[in-house]
Amino acid sequence: MAINRKGIRFNDSMRKVLLIMLMSMVLVGCGADHAMKKGDKYYALGEYFDAAKQYRRAYAQTPTKERKLRGERALKLADCYRRINYTQRAIAAYRNALRYGVEDSLTQLYLGQQLLKTASYKEAGQVFSNMLVDSVAAQSPSFVKILAQQGRSSATQAPIWKQEGSRYTVKRENIFNSRRAEYSPVLGGDNNDRLYFTSTRNEATGDELSGITGTKNGDIFVAQKDEQGKWQRPQVIDSELNTPDDEGACCLTPDGHTMYLTVCKTDNNYPRYAKIASSRRSDAAWTKAQEVELTRDTLSLFAHPAVSPDGRWLYFVSDMPGGEGGKDIWRVRLSEATGIGGVENVGAPINTPGDELFPTFRPNGDLYFSSNGHEGMGGLDIYIAKPNAFGWQLEHPGFPLNSQGDDFGMTFEGMLNRGFFSSNRGDAHGWDHIYSFENPEIIQTVKGWVYEQDGYELPQAIVYLVGNDGTNMKLSVKGDGSFTQQIRPNVDYVILGTCNGYLNHKEELRVEPAKDSEEYVLQFPLASITAPVLIDNIFYDFDRATLRPESTTALDKLVVLLNENPHVTIELAAHCDYKGSEQYNIRLSQRRAESVVNYLISKGIKKERLTSRGYGKTSPKQIRKKLTEKYTFLKENDVLTEDYVKTLTPEEQDICNQLNRRTEFRVTSTTYGMFDKEGRLIESPVRN
């Protein structure tokens, strides 16, 4: 038996109990410290899910009487929950941090922002208001004050937006969604019949779970429409594009041939910085992604790529120095001649002291992005930046496109104001899912196809669109040779189709105001500079060189072509089949070629630009691939000689003889009128 200084007697049993309690307290304290060290290591690597586990264990093992330490650990836990979108847990942890004496303004700011994400607008407004009037506000950094003012304004405005609504309709598209995250959808394919997006579902490549999210690393998946236009279940892209590391947030170039994507490689010893990589579509498969060096900065993140509709700029997100604060939207020029270069910040009014993320473009040139630094409904809100003479004009599209959650990652179905986006609204885990949207606007568009005359589409073509309202655009075409562009009523447009190795083709268009969306379809057949071009539907009287009246339609198109290409000279060639003597056929074909030349001269084409040549039967037609689709008995590069034709059936012989009886033109020069007699350049063929 022993007596302490207060006169209390202890027996041996009591001594043992106290010793065990003391040892337990020491072990608990050591366990908490160990968990904090592990959590700090995970946090430094950006693995916030794993860090949260350790911070939660350390917080639970920290005695309540150690108020300062408990508050610091609650704050670290809250920061992890905020970063992985565990909003309700983040709110509870921030409240605990404040309850245990953490009083910095940044903690209050984050609590208010998390309350906005749960649509607790009244409570959030009170938090922001308290921030701006208490003694802490005077010591706050300027960016905290700015964001607190925006937060207070958002808490007032968000309920109004929700009550007013908008013309947008929104629907969750479960065909694309899983029990994990899906985000950043991108429509692709010549007919918008593919949807690319990022997902952390179980089918993603690799076996390990991410220390950042607690799910699998993201992969890029694709869903396709069937023949009836119905979306099918998405599949992971089965190529070298996806790896066990993180791939996501991708975009496509206007021609659909290149994908830019965000990649994040795992390293157990260093923080993971997101980078941008590119992949090319080859033989219907995407190649292994290669990192794109935008700058020499290796300590900043580069993510969320978006290519402008004209293909000249790559927009992206970064936290590198020189921005407005947080994560900003930047851009870099894309040039075939000089490559990538010239990084610049897009600045205000787009960027703020908060985060601006997930830029994407509507084909009409409007930039869509998400931000928590502008007045919004909570979380990330979608904003529209419309270009004008003074820079950008911002619009908030309201509810239900925006919600109290994170809304981001737009993609559009052509020129229409409908498509898909991602949002974590209503998901208790904070996981993102894909939604469709539509805003029934009246959209007038022009769709054109650029292709080789007598041949296939020309995906390498360029289209110039000029309007008398100041429009001056350079458009790329898709893989099927098509392009689509929004146009305005009461504007006169000139549209020029061009391609190296081919003559230009011009169309003119003017549209009137419409009550419904309307699409105007134009064709741009380009004549080859290097190969003979058939003048279809040329008819002569039997055994004569006289042009029949129905031939003028085709020849008038040739007149237009020559006027559109004033530096071109051509040879007009007439051909016959093998029937009749060689000399007779040559004389007849020569007279027929001269008839075509005379007609063109009568329409104002200078004689010096035209040459006539009758070949008779000496130059039988060589079959091109396109013609084999119509006449399946023929093969590419077959030459319709007399010997070859006579091996065919009578019906097939008639077809081949008809093909041999043709009128063609061939470009002989592309520099007519450009030089004087001394060979000095008079006029340059450079396009404006």
XYZ file of C-alpha atoms in Angstrom:
688
model
C 0.000 0.000 0.000
C 1.297 3.512 -0.809
C 0.020 7.053 -0.244
C 0.292 9.865 -2.777
C 0.749 13.540 -1.969
C -2.994 14.059 -1.764
C -3.323 11.299 0.821
C -4.947 8.776 -1.485
C -3.942 5.193 -0.820
C -2.960 2.896 -3.733
C -2.700 -0.836 -3.678
C -0.711 -2.912 -6.198
C -3.752 -3.550 -8.420
C -4.403 0.149 -8.765
C -0.740 0.670 -9.656
C -1.018 -1.846 -12.521
C -4.181 -0.251 -13.931
C -2.602 3.207 -13.909
C 0.546 1.856 -15.546
C -1.458 0.211 -18.330
C -3.442 3.420 -18.901
C -0.238 5.446 -19.053
C 1.360 3.041 -21.516
C -1.795 3.075 -23.672
C -1.724 6.852 -23.810
C 1.920 6.787 -24.894
C 1.202 4.154 -27.575
C -1.809 6.083 -28.858
C 0.287 9.215 -29.081
C 3.002 7.369 -30.962
C 0.394 5.818 -33.274
C -1.067 9.217 -34.092
C 2.366 10.673 -34.843
C 3.200 7.710 -37.061
C -0.080 8.120 -38.964
C 0.622 11.830 -39.434
C 4.048 11.105 -40.891
C 2.587 8.606 -43.330
C -0.215 11.028 -44.189
C 2.251 13.855 -44.812
C 4.230 11.619 -47.163
C 1.132 10.701 -49.141
C 0.028 14.331 -49.205
C 3.388 15.487 -50.568
C 2.958 12.995 -53.429
C -0.561 14.252 -54.128
C -2.160 10.980 -52.990
C -4.968 12.629 -51.055
C -7.175 9.552 -50.636
C -4.388 7.630 -48.890
C -3.377 10.718 -46.929
C -6.955 11.159 -45.680
C -6.925 7.630 -44.234
C -3.861 8.410 -42.174
C -5.040 11.872 -41.076
C -8.387 10.426 -40.017
C -6.600 7.799 -37.894
C -4.329 10.424 -36.347
C -7.250 12.772 -35.596
C -9.218 9.993 -33.901
C -6.223 9.127 -31.699
C -5.517 12.736 -30.666
C -6.935 13.552 -27.181
C -9.639 16.236 -27.168
C -7.730 18.218 -24.564
C -4.933 18.797 -27.111
C -7.093 21.322 -28.906
C -4.453 22.968 -31.087
C -3.053 19.665 -32.347
C -6.524 18.269 -32.931
C -7.477 21.384 -34.917
C -4.365 21.169 -37.100
C -5.036 17.525 -37.887
C -8.700 18.198 -38.636
C -7.589 20.893 -41.087
C -5.281 18.531 -42.976
C -8.063 15.963 -43.131
C -10.478 18.585 -44.435
C -8.039 19.631 -47.156
C -7.783 16.043 -48.423
C -11.558 15.571 -48.425
C -11.966 18.832 -50.348
C -9.515 17.721 -53.008
C -11.186 14.322 -53.572
C -14.735 15.771 -53.576
C -15.877 14.209 -50.286
C -17.862 17.375 -49.672
C -19.892 16.437 -46.576
C -16.835 15.003 -44.844
C -14.845 18.103 -45.777
C -17.511 20.344 -44.211
C -17.431 18.334 -40.972
C -13.645 18.420 -40.840
C -13.458 22.183 -41.507
C -15.997 22.756 -38.738
C -13.888 20.652 -36.400
C -10.797 22.656 -37.310
C -12.599 25.916 -36.518
C -14.051 24.435 -33.326
C -10.580 23.571 -32.087
C -9.212 27.042 -32.648
C -8.018 27.228 -36.275
C -8.988 30.768 -37.230
C -7.261 31.573 -40.518
C -9.412 33.040 -43.281
C -8.497 30.355 -45.817
C -10.179 27.704 -43.658
C -13.360 29.784 -43.528
C -13.172 30.373 -47.293
C -12.955 26.653 -48.008
C -15.807 25.902 -45.606
C -18.000 28.450 -47.358
C -17.131 26.997 -50.773
C -17.954 23.480 -49.591
C -21.299 24.681 -48.236
C -22.089 26.157 -51.668
C -21.507 22.691 -53.152
C -24.303 21.299 -50.977
C -26.653 24.206 -51.862
C -26.488 25.431 -48.243
C -26.617 28.960 -49.590
C -27.842 30.749 -46.471
C -25.191 29.206 -44.245
C -22.483 29.735 -46.859
C -23.453 33.391 -47.212
C -23.134 33.834 -43.459
C -19.644 32.289 -43.448
C -18.479 34.598 -46.243
C -20.053 37.642 -44.597
C -18.347 36.866 -41.284
C -15.038 36.544 -43.091
C -15.344 39.992 -44.614
C -16.104 41.822 -41.360
C -14.128 40.062 -38.632
C -10.583 40.822 -37.554
C -9.167 37.921 -39.571
C -10.255 39.545 -42.831
C -7.895 42.456 -42.301
C -4.951 40.051 -42.309
C -6.196 37.965 -45.254
C -4.392 37.852 -48.610
C -6.129 39.843 -51.336
C -7.106 36.743 -53.301
C -8.968 35.372 -50.258
C -10.970 38.594 -49.952
C -11.823 38.526 -53.667
C -12.989 34.901 -53.526
C -14.948 35.552 -50.326
C -16.763 38.440 -52.015
C -17.526 36.215 -54.993
C -18.733 33.498 -52.615
C -21.075 35.840 -50.791
C -22.457 37.080 -54.111
C -22.889 33.475 -55.310
C -24.822 32.537 -52.166
C -27.291 35.323 -53.003
C -27.480 34.784 -56.774
C -27.567 30.969 -56.957
C -31.124 30.565 -55.557
C -32.316 33.172 -58.073
C -30.735 31.305 -60.992
C -32.280 28.061 -59.792
C -35.730 29.606 -59.563
C -35.479 31.318 -62.966
C -34.187 28.259 -64.803
C -33.242 28.470 -68.491
C -33.956 26.955 -71.905
C -31.452 24.185 -71.227
C -32.674 20.652 -70.605
C -30.345 18.185 -68.891
C -30.519 14.398 -68.604
C -28.228 11.867 -66.951
C -27.073 9.363 -69.606
C -26.719 6.060 -67.778
C -25.663 4.193 -70.929
C -22.225 5.791 -70.456
C -22.048 5.775 -66.654
C -20.782 3.297 -64.074
C -20.388 3.172 -60.296
C -17.154 5.108 -60.584
C -16.249 8.376 -62.335
C -16.851 9.396 -65.966
C -15.900 12.852 -67.175
C -14.778 15.135 -70.016
C -16.798 13.663 -72.929
C -15.649 14.477 -76.473
C -17.716 13.793 -79.588
C -15.758 12.475 -82.578
C -16.216 10.666 -85.862
C -17.343 12.169 -89.142
C -20.976 12.026 -88.007
C -20.455 12.609 -84.279
C -21.024 8.889 -83.804
C -18.238 8.321 -81.267
C -18.054 9.598 -77.706
C -14.673 9.568 -75.987
C -14.478 10.127 -72.225
C -12.384 9.319 -69.165
C -13.478 6.719 -66.616
C -12.074 5.086 -63.480
C -14.413 2.083 -63.751
C -13.157 -1.421 -63.078
C -12.500 -2.145 -66.760
C -9.703 0.450 -66.820
C -6.170 -0.790 -67.494
C -4.031 -1.924 -64.544
C -4.779 -3.516 -61.193
C -3.700 -0.978 -58.569
C -5.959 1.613 -56.974
C -4.966 5.254 -57.129
C -3.709 6.847 -53.951
C -5.276 10.079 -55.201
C -8.881 8.930 -55.581
C -9.088 5.428 -54.117
C -10.314 4.124 -57.485
C -8.469 2.783 -60.523
C -6.432 5.206 -62.592
C -8.394 6.792 -65.416
C -8.460 5.426 -68.966
C -10.032 6.787 -72.124
C -13.142 4.867 -73.186
C -15.217 5.193 -76.345
C -18.898 4.566 -77.065
C -20.228 4.253 -80.623
C -23.604 4.466 -82.293
C -25.023 1.454 -84.086
C -26.579 1.521 -87.557
C -29.865 2.766 -86.067
C -28.114 5.673 -84.378
C -28.398 4.220 -80.867
C -25.495 4.568 -78.453
C -23.832 1.319 -77.416
C -22.073 0.470 -74.158
C -18.626 2.088 -73.929
C -15.444 0.078 -74.283
C -11.917 0.889 -73.180
C -9.741 1.936 -76.150
C -7.758 -1.206 -76.895
C -4.427 0.210 -78.018
C -1.201 1.600 -76.572
C -3.040 4.835 -75.790
C -4.118 3.596 -72.353
C -1.598 2.430 -69.761
C -1.732 1.506 -66.046
C -1.044 5.218 -65.373
C -3.645 7.986 -65.542
C -4.995 9.080 -68.954
C -7.869 11.479 -69.334
C -9.405 14.847 -70.223
C -8.780 14.583 -73.960
C -9.694 16.615 -77.046
C -9.555 16.128 -80.815
C -8.167 18.377 -83.514
C -10.765 19.667 -86.022
C -9.786 17.008 -88.574
C -10.152 14.261 -85.949
C -6.711 12.820 -86.686
C -4.907 13.906 -83.499
C -5.885 13.522 -79.863
C -4.393 15.640 -77.099
C -4.843 14.204 -73.620
C -3.796 14.638 -70.005
C -1.405 12.007 -68.640
C -0.141 11.527 -65.095
C 2.545 8.930 -64.447
C 2.991 7.171 -61.117
C 6.180 7.752 -59.124
C 6.456 6.573 -55.537
C 9.190 9.073 -54.727
C 8.090 12.305 -56.366
C 4.877 14.329 -56.683
C 2.885 13.556 -59.795
C 2.528 16.433 -62.226
C -0.051 16.170 -64.973
C 1.318 16.626 -68.489
C -0.203 16.908 -71.950
C 0.508 14.251 -74.558
C -0.659 13.598 -78.108
C -1.713 10.538 -80.077
C -2.362 10.020 -83.784
C -5.151 7.921 -85.254
C -3.566 5.336 -87.540
C -5.418 2.464 -89.218
C -8.470 3.062 -86.992
C -6.328 2.795 -83.822
C -4.764 5.418 -81.554
C -0.999 5.355 -81.183
C 0.942 5.474 -77.918
C 0.716 8.944 -76.363
C 3.845 11.078 -76.640
C 4.425 13.916 -74.172
C 4.140 17.420 -75.651
C 6.649 19.942 -74.324
C 4.803 23.228 -73.944
C 7.477 24.907 -71.820
C 10.644 23.866 -69.985
C 8.785 24.121 -66.662
C 8.925 20.716 -64.953
C 7.347 21.739 -61.626
C 3.927 22.876 -62.868
C 0.932 20.902 -64.033
C -0.306 21.006 -67.642
C -3.740 19.551 -68.242
C -7.160 19.762 -69.939
C -6.153 20.434 -73.584
C -8.558 22.024 -76.090
C -7.835 22.894 -79.741
C -9.481 26.001 -81.207
C -11.902 25.407 -84.122
C -9.394 26.797 -86.637
C -6.719 24.403 -85.375
C -4.257 27.222 -84.685
C -4.244 27.251 -80.868
C -3.927 24.660 -78.130
C -5.605 25.876 -74.929
C -4.722 24.195 -71.640
C -4.724 24.572 -67.848
C -1.650 25.219 -65.723
C -0.593 26.568 -62.345
C 2.748 27.835 -63.641
C 3.971 31.270 -62.528
C 2.650 34.337 -64.305
C -1.076 33.639 -64.040
C -3.952 35.306 -62.241
C -3.808 32.811 -59.349
C -4.775 29.204 -58.752
C -5.024 27.288 -62.004
C -5.401 29.402 -65.139
C -6.243 28.822 -68.788
C -3.293 29.373 -71.117
C -2.757 28.832 -74.815
C 0.082 28.034 -77.211
C 0.231 28.414 -80.986
C 0.123 25.311 -83.205
C 1.995 25.672 -86.481
C 2.934 23.068 -89.075
C 5.912 25.191 -90.068
C 7.378 26.071 -86.663
C 5.722 23.562 -84.313
C 4.418 24.466 -80.858
C 5.478 27.758 -79.295
C 4.556 31.092 -77.788
C 2.805 30.291 -74.500
C 0.489 33.037 -73.249
C -2.056 33.457 -70.469
C -5.568 34.252 -71.737
C -5.915 36.680 -68.795
C -9.000 38.446 -67.507
C -11.943 38.315 -67.639
C -11.597 34.521 -68.014
C -8.959 33.846 -65.361
C -9.424 34.767 -61.685
C -7.626 34.176 -58.368
C -9.612 30.908 -58.241
C -9.337 27.902 -60.573
C -10.302 27.950 -64.251
C -10.396 24.456 -65.726
C -11.608 22.229 -68.587
C -11.626 24.624 -71.568
C -13.468 23.437 -74.653
C -14.758 25.067 -77.824
C -18.076 25.152 -79.547
C -17.423 25.032 -83.302
C -18.691 28.621 -83.673
C -15.661 29.851 -81.693
C -17.266 30.264 -78.249
C -14.973 29.109 -75.434
C -16.597 27.107 -72.631
C -14.728 26.599 -69.365
C -15.386 25.885 -65.694
C -14.425 28.013 -62.707
C -14.851 28.430 -58.974
C -13.529 31.987 -59.101
C -16.527 33.609 -60.778
C -19.985 34.076 -59.359
C -21.637 30.658 -59.534
C -23.970 28.098 -58.026
C -21.345 26.109 -56.128
C -18.372 23.950 -57.083
C -17.212 24.414 -60.654
C -19.675 26.293 -62.846
C -19.665 26.352 -66.653
C -19.131 29.754 -68.275
C -19.259 30.880 -71.892
C -16.608 33.260 -73.223
C -17.711 34.786 -76.526
C -15.005 36.494 -78.577
C -15.558 40.087 -79.638
C -13.519 43.077 -80.781
C -12.490 43.831 -77.188
C -11.538 40.310 -76.106
C -14.076 38.054 -74.407
C -17.599 38.574 -73.140
C -18.579 36.190 -70.341
C -21.979 34.577 -69.855
C -23.325 32.289 -67.130
C -25.758 29.792 -68.732
C -27.714 29.358 -65.488
C -29.588 26.359 -64.117
C -29.936 23.418 -64.877
C -26.750 23.312 -66.957
C -25.040 24.496 -63.781
C -25.819 23.082 -60.352
C -24.452 23.188 -56.823
C -21.941 20.480 -57.836
C -19.025 20.516 -60.256
C -20.153 21.019 -63.864
C -17.577 20.876 -66.649
C -16.294 19.269 -69.832
C -18.665 20.324 -72.639
C -18.804 18.739 -76.091
C -21.127 19.730 -78.936
C -22.991 17.876 -81.653
C -21.779 19.882 -84.612
C -23.021 23.456 -84.638
C -26.116 22.667 -82.583
C -26.293 23.768 -78.953
C -26.614 20.239 -77.688
C -24.229 17.511 -76.656
C -22.773 16.152 -73.439
C -20.998 17.346 -70.294
C -19.948 15.965 -66.915
C -21.201 16.708 -63.425
C -21.034 15.222 -59.925
C -24.416 16.669 -58.892
C -26.313 14.334 -56.603
C -23.474 11.805 -56.206
C -22.684 11.144 -52.548
C -19.150 9.995 -53.380
C -18.417 13.094 -55.441
C -17.894 10.987 -58.584
C -18.531 12.593 -61.950
C -20.995 11.258 -64.507
C -22.014 12.127 -68.059
C -25.137 14.155 -68.812
C -26.690 15.281 -72.083
C -27.872 18.842 -72.626
C -29.827 20.779 -75.236
C -30.687 24.419 -75.757
C -33.130 24.784 -78.683
C -31.481 27.637 -80.597
C -32.130 28.494 -84.245
C -28.841 27.612 -85.908
C -28.141 28.168 -89.614
C -25.163 26.262 -90.931
C -23.400 25.491 -94.178
C -22.071 21.981 -94.722
C -19.776 21.235 -97.606
C -17.842 18.324 -99.056
C -14.456 18.815 -100.709
C -13.455 15.994 -103.013
C -11.470 15.259 -106.139
C -13.516 15.558 -109.295
C -14.085 11.952 -110.422
C -12.439 10.799 -107.202
C -12.596 10.609 -103.428
C -12.784 13.074 -100.554
C -9.836 15.374 -99.845
C -9.329 15.491 -96.049
C -6.172 17.583 -96.521
C -8.180 20.413 -98.138
C -8.586 23.889 -96.667
C -11.734 25.993 -96.993
C -11.794 29.794 -96.824
C -15.055 31.463 -95.796
C -15.405 35.238 -96.260
C -18.518 37.306 -95.528
C -19.397 40.946 -96.123
C -19.947 41.291 -92.353
C -16.195 40.970 -91.803
C -16.090 37.186 -91.503
C -12.741 35.791 -92.652
C -12.179 32.182 -91.614
C -9.877 29.330 -92.544
C -11.614 25.976 -92.031
C -10.164 22.478 -91.886
C -12.140 19.509 -93.174
C -12.836 16.158 -91.531
C -11.694 12.750 -92.646
C -14.635 12.445 -95.043
C -13.780 15.763 -96.694
C -16.648 17.604 -95.027
C -16.805 20.815 -93.047
C -19.593 22.531 -91.127
C -19.734 26.183 -90.133
C -22.375 28.373 -88.551
C -23.458 31.298 -90.721
C -25.572 34.385 -90.135
C -28.649 35.527 -92.057
C -28.479 38.541 -94.372
C -24.770 38.050 -94.997
C -23.188 37.430 -98.415
C -20.605 34.644 -98.190
C -17.905 33.502 -100.594
C -16.579 29.998 -99.842
C -13.399 28.767 -101.519
C -12.331 25.131 -101.493
C -8.577 24.607 -101.972
C -6.078 21.776 -101.870
C -2.469 21.406 -102.984
C -2.362 19.783 -106.410
C -5.892 20.853 -107.336
C -7.680 23.845 -108.818
C -9.810 25.996 -106.545
C -13.591 25.828 -106.448
C -15.744 28.725 -105.290
C -19.346 28.876 -104.106
C -21.426 31.889 -103.092
C -24.184 31.790 -100.501
C -26.667 34.142 -98.898
C -29.313 33.006 -96.414
C -32.389 34.694 -95.047
C -33.623 34.603 -91.432
C -35.290 31.283 -90.561
C -37.825 30.126 -87.991
C -36.123 26.747 -87.550
C -32.557 25.478 -87.662
C -31.460 24.929 -91.243
C -28.422 23.439 -92.980
C -27.276 24.444 -96.474
C -25.301 21.790 -98.360
C -22.635 22.646 -100.951
C -20.290 20.528 -103.080
C -16.663 21.414 -103.828
C -15.322 19.123 -106.590
C -11.668 20.029 -107.172
C -10.027 19.343 -110.521
C -6.588 17.747 -110.437
C -3.613 19.687 -111.779
C -1.675 16.520 -112.626
C -4.313 14.132 -114.019
C -6.863 14.454 -116.849
C -10.306 15.560 -115.659
C -13.451 14.252 -117.307
C -15.966 16.831 -118.522
C -19.096 14.832 -117.905
C -22.289 15.070 -119.993
C -20.726 16.396 -123.209
C -22.839 15.326 -126.204
C -22.315 15.667 -129.970
C -24.559 14.905 -132.916
C -23.864 11.466 -134.360
C -20.719 11.352 -136.461
C -20.345 15.144 -136.165
C -18.443 17.682 -134.045
C -21.455 19.861 -133.316
C -22.144 20.311 -129.593
C -25.667 19.436 -128.591
C -27.551 21.990 -126.426
C -27.509 19.771 -123.328
C -23.688 20.000 -123.283
C -23.701 23.661 -122.300
C -24.451 22.974 -118.614
C -21.186 21.099 -118.093
C -19.185 23.549 -120.206
C -20.585 26.533 -118.331
C -19.230 24.967 -115.129
C -15.839 24.755 -116.820
C -16.089 28.461 -117.665
C -16.694 29.220 -114.002
C -13.732 27.047 -113.014
C -11.398 28.859 -115.424
C -12.576 32.234 -114.180
C -11.949 31.133 -110.590
C -8.426 30.039 -111.559
C -7.247 32.819 -113.906
C -3.593 31.690 -114.033
C -4.433 28.248 -115.426
C -4.117 27.114 -119.045
C -5.639 23.821 -120.206
C -5.640 21.352 -123.033
C -9.078 20.201 -124.237
C -8.833 16.574 -125.349
C -11.485 14.555 -127.198
C -11.291 10.737 -127.442
C -13.085 8.042 -129.436
C -13.544 4.311 -129.104
C -11.744 1.820 -131.377
C -14.517 1.634 -133.983
C -13.653 3.254 -137.321
C -10.277 3.995 -138.873
C -7.543 5.659 -136.872
C -7.276 8.699 -139.129
C -11.030 9.211 -139.168
C -11.231 9.070 -135.366
C -8.378 11.541 -134.947
C -9.974 14.033 -137.339
C -13.394 13.697 -135.681
C -11.994 14.009 -132.158
C -9.915 17.043 -133.185
C -12.982 18.832 -134.525
C -14.892 17.996 -131.356
C -12.089 19.356 -129.134
C -12.075 22.540 -131.242
C -15.837 22.864 -130.779
C -15.336 22.888 -127.006
C -12.546 25.473 -127.264
C -14.687 27.710 -129.469
C -17.541 27.542 -126.978
C -15.251 28.541 -124.105
C -13.852 31.453 -126.147
C -17.400 32.608 -126.856
C -17.923 32.770 -123.090
C -14.976 35.101 -122.555
C -12.083 32.708 -121.917
C -8.923 33.954 -123.651
C -7.803 31.888 -126.611
C -4.203 31.797 -125.301
C -5.364 29.747 -122.319
C -6.856 26.956 -124.431
C -5.387 24.196 -126.590
C -7.415 21.587 -128.492
C -6.231 18.074 -129.183
C -7.992 15.124 -130.782
C -6.540 11.765 -129.726
C -8.924 9.481 -131.554
C -8.504 6.000 -130.092
C -4.780 6.391 -129.290
C -5.275 7.148 -125.577
C -7.755 4.659 -124.115
C -9.111 5.402 -120.677
C -7.273 4.181 -117.583
C -9.649 3.129 -114.822
C -9.442 4.918 -111.496
C -10.576 3.344 -108.234
C -13.729 5.450 -107.896
C -15.104 4.081 -111.188
C -14.744 0.469 -109.995
C -17.476 1.138 -107.432
C -19.948 1.783 -110.272
C -18.625 -0.870 -112.664
C -17.575 -3.812 -110.531
C -16.230 -5.834 -113.468
C -13.444 -3.247 -113.859
C -10.306 -3.039 -111.739
C -8.206 -0.055 -110.773
C -5.546 0.782 -113.413
C -7.222 -1.306 -116.129
C -6.591 0.303 -119.543
C -9.527 0.041 -121.973
C -7.559 -0.946 -125.054
C -9.234 -2.617 -128.032
C -7.716 -5.977 -127.114
C -8.894 -5.698 -123.507
C -12.412 -4.561 -124.378
C -12.933 -7.424 -126.821
C -12.372 -9.952 -124.013
C -15.509 -8.705 -122.216
C -19.188 -9.520 -122.634
C -21.134 -7.487 -125.223
C -22.821 -5.479 -122.492
C -19.488 -4.735 -120.806
C -17.971 -3.789 -124.179
C -20.684 -1.182 -124.693
C -19.901 0.325 -121.291
C -16.147 0.464 -122.005
C -16.647 2.008 -125.443
C -18.850 4.649 -123.865
C -16.137 5.360 -121.267
C -13.557 5.733 -124.044
C -15.753 8.240 -125.907
C -14.998 11.184 -123.666
C -13.944 14.802 -123.465
C -11.336 15.767 -120.856
C -9.207 18.700 -119.898
C -5.674 18.681 -118.542
C -3.915 21.560 -116.809
C -0.837 22.621 -118.792
C 0.247 25.650 -116.752
C -0.617 27.418 -113.505
C 1.340 30.649 -114.127
C -0.510 32.272 -117.032
C -0.371 36.083 -116.791
C 1.849 36.098 -113.720
C 5.096 37.196 -115.464
C 6.030 39.872 -117.997
C 8.143 39.267 -121.106
C 11.339 39.600 -119.073
C 10.142 36.962 -116.614
C 9.414 39.372 -113.762
C 6.520 38.579 -111.442
C 3.452 40.700 -112.175
C 0.839 39.086 -109.953
C 1.247 36.708 -107.050
C -1.194 33.799 -106.645
C -1.163 34.172 -102.839
C -4.611 33.708 -101.314
C -5.940 36.317 -98.925
